[in-house]
Short mmCIF file of C-alpha atoms in Angstrom, two decimals:
data_model
loop_
_atom_site.label_atom_id
_atom_site.label_comp_id
_atom_site.label_asym_id
_atom_site.label_seq_id
_atom_site.Cartn_x
_atom_site.Cartn_y
_atom_site.Cartn_z
CA UNK A 120 -24.91 -28.70 15.32
CA UNK A 121 -24.51 -24.94 15.94
CA UNK A 122 -28.13 -24.78 16.95
CA UNK A 123 -27.81 -27.37 19.70
CA UNK A 124 -29.54 -26.19 22.82
CA UNK A 125 -27.03 -27.34 25.41
CA UNK A 126 -23.78 -25.34 25.25
CA UNK A 127 -21.96 -27.97 27.31
CA UNK A 128 -22.87 -30.70 24.83
CA UNK A 129 -21.92 -28.46 21.90
CA UNK A 130 -18.56 -27.73 23.51
CA UNK A 131 -17.85 -31.41 24.04
CA UNK A 132 -18.74 -32.22 20.45
CA UNK A 133 -16.49 -29.44 19.16
CA UNK A 134 -13.66 -30.59 21.42
CA UNK A 135 -14.03 -34.13 20.15
CA UNK A 136 -14.00 -32.96 16.53
CA UNK A 137 -10.91 -30.87 17.25
CA UNK A 138 -9.16 -33.89 18.73
CA UNK A 139 -10.04 -35.96 15.68
CA UNK A 140 -8.64 -33.26 13.37
CA UNK A 141 -5.36 -33.37 15.23
CA UNK A 142 -4.97 -37.07 14.47
CA UNK A 143 -5.87 -37.03 10.78
CA UNK A 144 -3.51 -38.31 8.11
CA UNK A 145 -3.21 -36.53 4.78
CA UNK A 146 -3.00 -39.71 2.72
CA UNK A 147 -6.15 -41.36 4.05
CA UNK A 148 -8.20 -38.57 5.62
CA UNK A 149 -7.97 -35.53 3.34
CA UNK A 150 -11.64 -35.83 2.45
CA UNK A 151 -12.51 -35.32 6.14
CA UNK A 152 -10.54 -32.09 6.20
CA UNK A 153 -12.25 -30.91 3.02
CA UNK A 154 -15.70 -31.78 4.38
CA UNK A 155 -14.99 -30.09 7.72
CA UNK A 156 -13.69 -26.97 5.97
CA UNK A 157 -16.79 -26.82 3.79
CA UNK A 158 -18.99 -27.18 6.86
CA UNK A 159 -17.19 -24.42 8.83
CA UNK A 160 -17.26 -22.07 5.83
CA UNK A 161 -20.99 -22.69 5.41
CA UNK A 162 -21.63 -22.08 9.12
CA UNK A 163 -19.62 -18.84 8.98
CA UNK A 164 -21.50 -17.67 5.89
CA UNK A 165 -24.82 -18.41 7.56
CA UNK A 166 -23.59 -16.73 10.79
CA UNK A 167 -24.56 -19.74 12.87
CA UNK A 168 -21.23 -20.14 14.72
CA UNK A 169 -20.93 -19.66 18.47
CA UNK A 170 -17.86 -18.60 20.44
CA UNK A 171 -16.84 -22.20 20.99
CA UNK A 172 -16.08 -22.49 17.30
CA UNK A 173 -12.93 -20.35 17.70
CA UNK A 174 -10.84 -23.25 18.97
CA UNK A 175 -12.16 -25.55 16.24
CA UNK A 176 -11.26 -22.95 13.60
CA UNK A 177 -7.73 -22.77 14.97
CA UNK A 178 -7.40 -26.56 15.12
CA UNK A 179 -8.63 -26.90 11.53
CA UNK A 180 -6.23 -24.18 10.32
CA UNK A 181 -3.33 -25.77 12.22
CA UNK A 182 -4.06 -29.22 10.80
CA UNK A 183 -4.37 -27.95 7.24
CA UNK A 184 -1.16 -26.01 7.71
CA UNK A 185 0.66 -29.06 8.96
CA UNK A 186 -0.51 -30.99 5.89
CA UNK A 187 0.26 -28.01 3.60
CA UNK A 188 -3.33 -27.83 2.35
CA UNK A 189 -3.08 -24.15 1.47
CA UNK A 190 -6.22 -24.14 -0.66
CA UNK A 191 -8.32 -25.20 2.34
CA UNK A 192 -6.58 -22.64 4.55
CA UNK A 193 -7.36 -19.94 2.01
CA UNK A 194 -11.05 -20.89 1.85
CA UNK A 195 -11.32 -20.87 5.62
CA UNK A 196 -9.55 -17.53 6.20
CA UNK A 197 -11.40 -15.86 3.32
CA UNK A 198 -14.71 -16.86 4.90
CA UNK A 199 -13.52 -15.44 8.17
CA UNK A 200 -12.36 -12.17 6.57
CA UNK A 201 -15.84 -11.60 5.19
CA UNK A 202 -16.98 -11.20 8.79
CA UNK A 203 -14.65 -8.26 9.35
CA UNK A 204 -15.39 -4.59 8.58
CA UNK A 205 -12.89 -1.69 8.71
CA UNK A 206 -14.10 1.90 8.80
CA UNK A 207 -12.10 4.99 9.78
CA UNK A 208 -9.18 2.91 11.07
CA UNK A 209 -11.49 0.86 13.29
CA UNK A 210 -11.79 -2.87 12.62
CA UNK A 211 -14.95 -4.56 13.82
CA UNK A 212 -15.82 -8.26 13.79
CA UNK A 213 -19.45 -9.32 13.84
CA UNK A 214 -18.35 -12.61 15.38
CA UNK A 215 -16.32 -13.16 18.55
CA UNK A 216 -15.48 -16.64 17.30
CA UNK A 217 -13.90 -15.22 14.14
CA UNK A 218 -12.02 -12.54 16.11
CA UNK A 219 -10.61 -15.14 18.50
CA UNK A 220 -9.87 -17.45 15.57
CA UNK A 221 -7.76 -14.76 13.87
CA UNK A 222 -5.96 -14.07 17.13
CA UNK A 223 -4.95 -17.72 17.31
CA UNK A 224 -3.95 -17.86 13.65
CA UNK A 225 -1.82 -14.72 14.06
CA UNK A 226 0.56 -16.36 16.52
CA UNK A 227 4.15 -15.46 15.76
CA UNK A 228 5.31 -18.99 15.02
CA UNK A 229 2.41 -19.57 12.63
CA UNK A 230 3.05 -16.27 10.79
CA UNK A 231 6.77 -16.96 10.55
CA UNK A 232 6.08 -20.35 9.01
CA UNK A 233 3.74 -18.85 6.43
CA UNK A 234 6.35 -16.28 5.42
CA UNK A 235 9.05 -18.96 5.15
CA UNK A 236 6.75 -21.01 2.94
CA UNK A 237 6.07 -17.98 0.74
CA UNK A 238 9.78 -17.74 -0.03
CA UNK A 239 9.85 -21.33 -1.28
CA UNK A 240 6.39 -21.41 -2.89
CA UNK A 241 5.58 -22.18 -6.50
CA UNK A 242 3.07 -19.98 -8.33
CA UNK A 243 -0.11 -21.85 -7.29
CA UNK A 244 0.95 -22.19 -3.66
CA UNK A 245 2.02 -18.54 -3.65
CA UNK A 246 -1.46 -17.47 -4.75
CA UNK A 247 -3.05 -19.40 -1.90
CA UNK A 248 -0.55 -18.00 0.60
CA UNK A 249 -1.31 -14.49 -0.65
CA UNK A 250 -5.03 -15.07 -0.11
CA UNK A 251 -4.37 -16.42 3.39
CA UNK A 252 -2.15 -13.50 4.43
CA UNK A 253 -4.44 -10.83 3.02
CA UNK A 254 -7.38 -12.48 4.77
CA UNK A 255 -5.52 -12.52 8.11
CA UNK A 256 -4.64 -8.87 7.48
CA UNK A 257 -2.83 -8.34 10.78
CA UNK A 258 0.09 -6.09 11.72
CA UNK A 259 1.98 -9.31 12.53
CA UNK A 260 1.70 -10.28 8.85
CA UNK A 261 2.84 -6.84 7.69
CA UNK A 262 5.76 -6.82 10.14
CA UNK A 263 6.93 -10.31 9.10
CA UNK A 264 6.72 -9.38 5.43
CA UNK A 265 8.66 -6.16 6.03
CA UNK A 266 11.67 -8.33 6.82
CA UNK A 267 11.71 -9.90 3.37
CA UNK A 268 10.76 -7.00 1.08
CA UNK A 269 14.42 -6.77 0.12
CA UNK A 270 14.86 -10.49 -0.47
CA UNK A 271 17.46 -11.31 -3.16
CA UNK A 272 14.96 -13.38 -5.15
CA UNK A 273 12.91 -11.09 -7.42
CA UNK A 274 9.74 -13.22 -7.35
CA UNK A 275 9.76 -13.19 -3.55
CA UNK A 276 10.05 -9.38 -3.50
CA UNK A 277 7.24 -9.02 -6.01
CA UNK A 278 4.91 -11.41 -4.14
CA UNK A 279 5.66 -9.67 -0.86
CA UNK A 280 4.96 -6.20 -2.20
CA UNK A 281 1.70 -7.35 -3.81
CA UNK A 282 0.49 -8.79 -0.50
CA UNK A 283 1.50 -5.67 1.43
CA UNK A 284 -0.33 -3.47 -1.05
CA UNK A 285 -3.58 -5.24 -0.09
CA UNK A 286 -3.06 -5.27 3.68
CA UNK A 287 -4.42 -1.76 4.16
CA UNK A 288 -4.13 -0.21 7.60
CA UNK A 289 -1.91 -2.98 8.98
CA UNK A 290 0.76 -2.27 6.33
CA UNK A 291 0.22 1.49 6.69
CA UNK A 292 1.10 1.38 10.38
CA UNK A 293 4.13 -0.89 10.03
CA UNK A 294 5.72 0.99 7.13
CA UNK A 295 4.93 4.42 8.53
CA UNK A 296 6.81 3.39 11.65
CA UNK A 297 9.82 2.44 9.53
CA UNK A 298 9.95 5.91 7.98
CA UNK A 299 9.46 7.62 11.34
CA UNK A 300 12.40 5.62 12.77
CA UNK A 301 15.47 7.91 12.70
CA UNK A 302 17.74 4.89 13.20
CA UNK A 303 16.79 3.64 9.76
CA UNK A 304 18.19 6.86 8.25
CA UNK A 305 21.52 7.01 10.07
CA UNK A 306 24.65 7.09 7.91
CA UNK A 307 28.17 8.46 8.11
CA UNK A 308 28.23 12.27 8.29
CA UNK A 309 30.22 12.54 5.08
CA UNK A 310 27.83 10.34 3.10
CA UNK A 311 24.57 11.48 1.46
CA UNK A 312 23.33 8.06 0.37
CA UNK A 313 21.97 5.41 2.73
CA UNK A 314 23.85 2.10 3.01
CA UNK A 315 22.39 -0.51 0.68
CA UNK A 316 20.76 -2.64 3.39
CA UNK A 317 18.91 0.40 4.77
CA UNK A 318 18.11 1.83 1.33
CA UNK A 319 16.33 -1.30 0.10
CA UNK A 320 14.07 -1.36 3.18
CA UNK A 321 13.35 2.39 2.92
CA UNK A 322 12.70 2.20 -0.83
CA UNK A 323 10.21 -0.61 -0.47
CA UNK A 324 8.56 1.01 2.53
CA UNK A 325 7.94 4.17 0.50
CA UNK A 326 6.67 2.06 -2.40
CA UNK A 327 4.20 0.21 -0.14
CA UNK A 328 2.82 3.46 1.29
CA UNK A 329 2.23 4.72 -2.25
CA UNK A 330 0.62 1.46 -3.32
CA UNK A 331 -1.90 1.70 -0.48
CA UNK A 332 -3.27 4.99 -1.93
CA UNK A 333 -4.09 6.07 1.63
CA UNK A 334 -3.71 9.77 2.58
CA UNK A 335 -2.73 8.67 6.10
CA UNK A 336 0.57 7.57 4.61
CA UNK A 337 1.50 11.15 3.76
CA UNK A 338 2.75 12.20 7.25
CA UNK A 339 5.40 9.48 7.21
CA UNK A 340 6.53 10.51 3.74
CA UNK A 341 6.55 14.20 4.66
CA UNK A 342 9.21 13.78 7.38
CA UNK A 343 11.71 12.54 4.74
CA UNK A 344 11.13 14.99 1.86
CA UNK A 345 14.45 16.72 2.66
CA UNK A 346 16.55 13.59 3.09
CA UNK A 347 20.05 13.98 1.65
CA UNK A 348 19.68 10.77 -0.38
CA UNK A 349 18.17 11.84 -3.69
CA UNK A 350 16.82 8.30 -4.18
CA UNK A 351 14.61 8.74 -1.13
CA UNK A 352 13.21 12.02 -2.42
CA UNK A 353 12.64 10.55 -5.87
CA UNK A 354 10.65 7.63 -4.48
CA UNK A 355 8.62 9.92 -2.23
CA UNK A 356 7.52 12.02 -5.22
CA UNK A 357 6.37 8.86 -6.96
CA UNK A 358 4.40 7.65 -3.92
CA UNK A 359 2.79 11.04 -3.31
CA UNK A 360 1.61 11.02 -6.94
CA UNK A 361 -0.03 7.62 -6.34
CA UNK A 362 -1.71 8.78 -3.14
CA UNK A 363 -2.97 12.14 -4.43
CA UNK A 364 -5.24 14.43 -2.42
CA UNK A 365 -4.68 17.75 -0.71
CA UNK A 366 -1.99 16.62 1.75
CA UNK A 367 0.01 14.94 -1.00
CA UNK A 368 -0.18 18.11 -3.15
CA UNK A 369 1.04 20.19 -0.16
CA UNK A 370 4.12 17.95 0.15
CA UNK A 371 4.76 18.03 -3.58
CA UNK A 372 4.56 21.83 -3.46
CA UNK A 373 7.38 21.85 -0.91
CA UNK A 374 9.38 19.46 -3.07
CA UNK A 375 8.95 21.77 -6.06
CA UNK A 376 11.63 23.91 -4.35
CA UNK A 377 14.05 21.01 -4.02
CA UNK A 378 17.68 21.94 -4.70
CA UNK A 379 17.92 19.25 -7.39
CA UNK A 380 16.32 19.98 -10.77
CA UNK A 381 15.25 16.35 -11.26
CA UNK A 382 13.19 16.37 -8.07
CA UNK A 383 11.69 19.81 -8.72
CA UNK A 384 10.53 18.79 -12.18
CA UNK A 385 9.08 15.46 -10.98
CA UNK A 386 7.19 17.24 -8.16
CA UNK A 387 5.76 19.86 -10.51
CA UNK A 388 4.63 17.22 -13.00
CA UNK A 389 3.00 15.25 -10.19
CA UNK A 390 1.09 18.35 -8.96
CA UNK A 391 -0.30 18.76 -12.45
CA UNK A 392 -1.35 15.12 -12.63
CA UNK A 393 -3.02 14.74 -9.22
CA UNK A 394 -3.88 18.28 -8.18
CA UNK A 395 -7.51 19.42 -8.52
CA UNK A 396 -8.30 22.44 -10.73
CA UNK A 397 -8.54 24.52 -7.55
CA UNK A 398 -4.78 23.98 -7.09
CA UNK A 399 -3.93 26.00 -10.21
CA UNK A 400 -2.61 28.94 -8.09
CA UNK A 401 0.07 26.60 -6.74
CA UNK A 402 1.53 25.95 -10.16
CA UNK A 403 1.13 29.58 -11.20
CA UNK A 404 3.07 30.66 -8.11
CA UNK A 405 5.79 28.07 -8.78
CA UNK A 406 6.16 29.37 -12.36
CA UNK A 407 6.46 32.97 -11.15
CA UNK A 408 8.94 32.22 -8.38
CA UNK A 409 11.09 29.81 -10.37
CA UNK A 410 11.26 30.95 -14.05
CA UNK A 411 13.57 28.00 -14.82
CA UNK A 412 10.63 25.70 -14.03
CA UNK A 413 7.99 27.77 -15.81
CA UNK A 414 7.68 25.41 -18.77
CA UNK A 415 7.06 22.43 -16.47
CA UNK A 416 4.55 24.43 -14.43
CA UNK A 417 2.69 25.58 -17.57
CA UNK A 418 2.52 22.00 -18.83
CA UNK A 419 1.23 20.95 -15.41
CA UNK A 420 -1.59 23.50 -15.69
CA UNK A 421 -2.65 21.84 -18.94
CA UNK A 422 -2.84 18.47 -17.21
CA UNK A 423 -4.69 19.95 -14.23
CA UNK A 424 -7.23 21.90 -16.31
CA UNK A 425 -10.00 24.11 -14.97
CA UNK A 426 -11.18 27.62 -15.55
CA UNK A 427 -8.39 29.34 -13.58
CA UNK A 428 -5.64 27.46 -15.42
CA UNK A 429 -7.26 28.20 -18.80
CA UNK A 430 -7.61 31.90 -18.02
CA UNK A 431 -4.00 32.23 -16.91
CA UNK A 432 -2.68 30.43 -19.99
CA UNK A 433 -4.87 32.51 -22.30
CA UNK A 434 -3.55 35.66 -20.63
CA UNK A 435 0.03 34.63 -21.44
CA UNK A 436 -0.85 34.29 -25.11
CA UNK A 437 -2.61 37.63 -25.22
CA UNK A 438 0.12 39.59 -23.42
CA UNK A 439 3.66 39.09 -24.76
CA UNK A 440 5.11 41.08 -21.86
CA UNK A 441 3.59 38.65 -19.37
CA UNK A 442 5.10 35.80 -21.38
CA UNK A 443 8.51 37.47 -21.36
CA UNK A 444 8.29 38.23 -17.63
CA UNK A 445 7.45 34.60 -16.92
CA UNK A 446 10.39 33.36 -19.00
CA UNK A 447 12.57 35.68 -16.94
CA UNK A 448 15.50 35.19 -19.21
CA UNK A 449 15.86 31.69 -17.84
CA UNK A 450 14.01 29.81 -20.57
CA UNK A 451 13.28 30.48 -24.22
CA UNK A 452 10.16 32.64 -24.67
CA UNK A 453 9.28 30.71 -27.84
CA UNK A 454 9.56 27.35 -26.03
CA UNK A 455 7.40 28.73 -23.22
CA UNK A 456 4.82 29.93 -25.77
CA UNK A 457 4.72 26.47 -27.36
CA UNK A 458 4.17 24.96 -23.88
CA UNK A 459 1.26 27.36 -23.30
CA UNK A 460 -0.34 26.36 -26.62
CA UNK A 461 0.09 22.65 -25.89
CA UNK A 462 -1.41 23.09 -22.42
CA UNK A 463 -4.47 24.87 -23.77
CA UNK A 464 -4.79 21.97 -26.19
CA UNK A 465 -4.60 19.53 -23.25
CA UNK A 466 -7.45 21.39 -21.53
CA UNK A 467 -9.29 20.98 -24.79
CA UNK A 468 -12.59 22.75 -24.11
CA UNK A 469 -14.09 25.16 -26.64
CA UNK A 470 -12.67 28.28 -24.99
CA UNK A 471 -9.17 26.84 -24.74
CA UNK A 472 -9.22 25.73 -28.36
CA UNK A 473 -10.45 29.16 -29.45
CA UNK A 474 -7.43 30.72 -27.75
CA UNK A 475 -5.16 28.32 -29.61
CA UNK A 476 -6.71 29.32 -32.93
#
């Protein structure tokens, strides 16, 4: 009874229940585990637990894990996760019992076992394991999963990346550290590309940071925007596009000057897709400085929209000399004019459509 008046009696009762859980047998006693899990979940939801419950939570989790009752483990950890709040990188528990319970559950040997079981899991078990790991949400989980994101089995890679994408700040910290680690980017001096074993880890780390949609992932991506491996730069553009925001646009602007045409074009397109209308001067400047990319920049302005983009595009239609200057002899003026018309059509407001007419 969580409301029992004597803490000493309550502790003894919880200790006794914990001892009983340790002796249960799956074949004959599963109903006891189910009943106990239901009771603990209810107590957590009603916020009636006391600190002494932390050891009971750990014992229940450990017993269910031993018996491979992943559905019960998922119900328990999900109830615990609902007592956790994360704001501005600060995680707060409204229950010391839950906080201590998660600390126990996050022991290295327990996490390692969960990850090993994920590799062998069928679909239903994998769903429960995903719920458990996301609920635990610790850096230990993210770090353990980082070791299998390049697993040879496709389903394992996919499951791992899906879990990491929901781990939030824990995954952000672990995978940012991977990109900040210069050792991960070492290669022979005469080789541009990373060795395969390093590349797969780096690729998936960049992918996870993009999947988190967290602007705090941008600094780790920024330090590698000039890496000699074009695959790294290509993946970074994709992740910056997913993240969006001012810092991501700043990085994409730098990458719009990449020595490789493929990367320049991808960065310019991404700026148009995720940049706010106030970022129109960025694309206009890119078009003026790099005439060979003017068509991409003009198309990006159509995707970006806004009054400034519309006015600039309209000015190109009205002044043939401006259009010729922008083409700079590097692209066809007619193709550039078509791009301007299409971009005004993309903006699609009455003024833009009037210019098209």
